XYZ file of C-alpha atoms in Angstrom:
175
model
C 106.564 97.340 108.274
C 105.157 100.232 106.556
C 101.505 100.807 106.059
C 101.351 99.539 101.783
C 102.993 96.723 102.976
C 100.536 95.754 105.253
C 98.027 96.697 102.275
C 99.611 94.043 100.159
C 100.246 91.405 102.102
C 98.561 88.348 100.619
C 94.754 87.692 102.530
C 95.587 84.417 104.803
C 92.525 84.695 107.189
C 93.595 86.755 110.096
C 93.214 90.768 110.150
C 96.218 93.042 111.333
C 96.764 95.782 112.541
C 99.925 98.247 112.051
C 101.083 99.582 115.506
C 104.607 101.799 115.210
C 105.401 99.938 112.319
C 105.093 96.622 114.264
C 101.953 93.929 113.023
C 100.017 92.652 115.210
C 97.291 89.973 114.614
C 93.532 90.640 115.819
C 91.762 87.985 117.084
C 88.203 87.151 115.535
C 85.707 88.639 117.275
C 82.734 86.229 118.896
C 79.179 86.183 117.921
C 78.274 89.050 120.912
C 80.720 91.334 119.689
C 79.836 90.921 116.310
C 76.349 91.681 116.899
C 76.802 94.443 118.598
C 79.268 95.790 116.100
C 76.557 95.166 113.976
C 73.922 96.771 115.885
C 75.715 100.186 116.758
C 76.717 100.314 112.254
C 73.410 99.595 111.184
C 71.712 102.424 113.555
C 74.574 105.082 112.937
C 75.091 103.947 108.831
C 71.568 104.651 108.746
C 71.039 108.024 110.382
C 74.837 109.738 108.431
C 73.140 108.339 105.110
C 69.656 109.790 106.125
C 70.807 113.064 107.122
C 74.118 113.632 104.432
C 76.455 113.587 107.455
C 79.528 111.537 105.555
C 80.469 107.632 105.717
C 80.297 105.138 108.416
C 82.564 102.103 107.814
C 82.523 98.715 109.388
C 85.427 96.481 110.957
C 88.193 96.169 109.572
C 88.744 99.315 107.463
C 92.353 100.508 108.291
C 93.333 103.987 109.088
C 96.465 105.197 108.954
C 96.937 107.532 112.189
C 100.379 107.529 112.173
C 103.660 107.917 109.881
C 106.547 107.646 111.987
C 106.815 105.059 112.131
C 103.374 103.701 110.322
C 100.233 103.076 112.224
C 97.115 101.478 110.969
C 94.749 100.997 113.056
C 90.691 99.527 112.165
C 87.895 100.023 115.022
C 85.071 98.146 114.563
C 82.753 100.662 114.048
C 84.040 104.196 112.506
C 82.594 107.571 110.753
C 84.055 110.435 108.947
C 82.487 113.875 108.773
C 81.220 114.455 104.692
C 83.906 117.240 104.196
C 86.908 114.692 105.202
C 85.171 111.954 103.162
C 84.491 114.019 100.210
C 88.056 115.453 100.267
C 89.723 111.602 99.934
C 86.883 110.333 97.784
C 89.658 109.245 95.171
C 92.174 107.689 97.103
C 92.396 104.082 97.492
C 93.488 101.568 100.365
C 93.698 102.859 104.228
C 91.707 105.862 105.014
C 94.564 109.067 105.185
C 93.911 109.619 108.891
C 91.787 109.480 111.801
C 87.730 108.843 112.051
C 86.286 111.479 113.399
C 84.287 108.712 115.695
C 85.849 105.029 116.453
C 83.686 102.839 117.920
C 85.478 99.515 119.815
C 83.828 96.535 121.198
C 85.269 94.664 123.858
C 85.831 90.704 123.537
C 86.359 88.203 125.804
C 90.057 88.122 124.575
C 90.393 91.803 124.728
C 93.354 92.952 127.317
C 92.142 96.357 129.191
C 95.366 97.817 128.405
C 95.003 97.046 124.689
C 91.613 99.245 124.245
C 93.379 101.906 126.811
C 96.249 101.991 124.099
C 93.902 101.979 121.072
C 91.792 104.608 122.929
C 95.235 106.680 123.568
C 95.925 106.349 119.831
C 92.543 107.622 118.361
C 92.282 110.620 120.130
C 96.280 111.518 119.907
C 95.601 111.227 115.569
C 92.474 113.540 116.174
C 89.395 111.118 116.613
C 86.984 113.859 118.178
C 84.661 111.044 120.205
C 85.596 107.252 120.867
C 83.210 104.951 122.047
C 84.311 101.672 124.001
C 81.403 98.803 124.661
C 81.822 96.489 127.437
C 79.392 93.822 127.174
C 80.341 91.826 130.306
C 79.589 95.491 132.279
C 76.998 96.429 130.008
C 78.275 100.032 129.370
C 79.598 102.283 127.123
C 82.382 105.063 128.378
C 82.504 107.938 125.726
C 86.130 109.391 125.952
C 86.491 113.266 124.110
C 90.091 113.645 125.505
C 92.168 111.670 127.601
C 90.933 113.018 130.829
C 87.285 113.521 129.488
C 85.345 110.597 130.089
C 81.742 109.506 130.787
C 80.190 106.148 131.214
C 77.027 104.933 130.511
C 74.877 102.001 131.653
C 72.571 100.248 129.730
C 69.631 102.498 130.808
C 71.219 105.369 128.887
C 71.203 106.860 125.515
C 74.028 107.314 123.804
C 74.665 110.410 121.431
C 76.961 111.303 118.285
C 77.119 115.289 120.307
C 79.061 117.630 118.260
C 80.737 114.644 116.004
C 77.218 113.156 114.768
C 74.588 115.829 115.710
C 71.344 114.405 116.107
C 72.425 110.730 116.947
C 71.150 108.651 119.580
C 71.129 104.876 120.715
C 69.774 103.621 123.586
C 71.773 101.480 125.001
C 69.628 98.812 125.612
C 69.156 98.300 122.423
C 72.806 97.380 122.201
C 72.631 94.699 125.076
């Protein structure tokens, strides 16, 4: 399947993702991982729209990080640098690459090696920062490059760094 395609398939109530041309349904997330989705958007939305920084998008906005074959992939919480925004302003459907930060929350029904492969494919298309939540351990592990990680307990802040520059969350404000 090719990424329009999966842009014009008729709505039927589940979301998809494109991975190597192959669709894959995406569970619903739960009420947790919804509010913490919601949580981590609000505070970041509100600080790139404050400060001019670009656009932060919510779940389920596709990117296409791949062409060959087509990958589209949607983290639940995302933001692209003003420049890269600005530059696609005009084009419609799937966002023409990577975020420069993807934020995923982990669900109940979420396989480890499913958010290892989604991490993989982020920072492969050029995602400078990915963030994954685990509310069960109450963390967040930051990931800049495969082999550069850091996680952080709830008694830590978390920060945009370089990607977001001025950011911060606590992150017991997420939990």
């Amino acid at each position: 399947m090719t990424a329009d395609e999966l842009l014009a398939m008729p709505h039927n109530g589940y979301r998809y993702e494109l991975v190597q041309g192959e669709l894959r349904q995406m569970e619903f997330a739960d009420r947790q991982h919804g509010l913490i989705a919601a949580q981590i958007g609000g505070c970041l939305g509100a600080f790139v729209a404050n400060n001019g920084l670009g656009e932060t998008y919510a779940a389920g906005t596709g990117f296409i990080i791949d062409n060959t074959p087509d990958t589209v992939r949607a983290p639940d919480v995302s933001f692209v640098a003003r420049e890269r925004a600005e530059a696609t302003a005009e084009e419609r459907g799937f966002f023409p690459g990577a975020p420069d930060l993807a934020v995923e929350v982990i669900s109940p029904n979420d396989r480890y090696s499913e958010i290892k492969e989604k991490v993989s494919d982020w920072l492969r298309a050029g995602t400078q920062m990915v963030v994954v939540i685990d509310p069960h351990q109450r963390t967040a592990t930051v990931y800049r490059a495969p082999d550069d990680m850091c996680m952080l307990t709830e008694d830590e802040v978390l920060d945009g760094g370089d990607v977001v520059p001025g950011w911060k969350m606590p992150l017991a404000d997420v939990f």
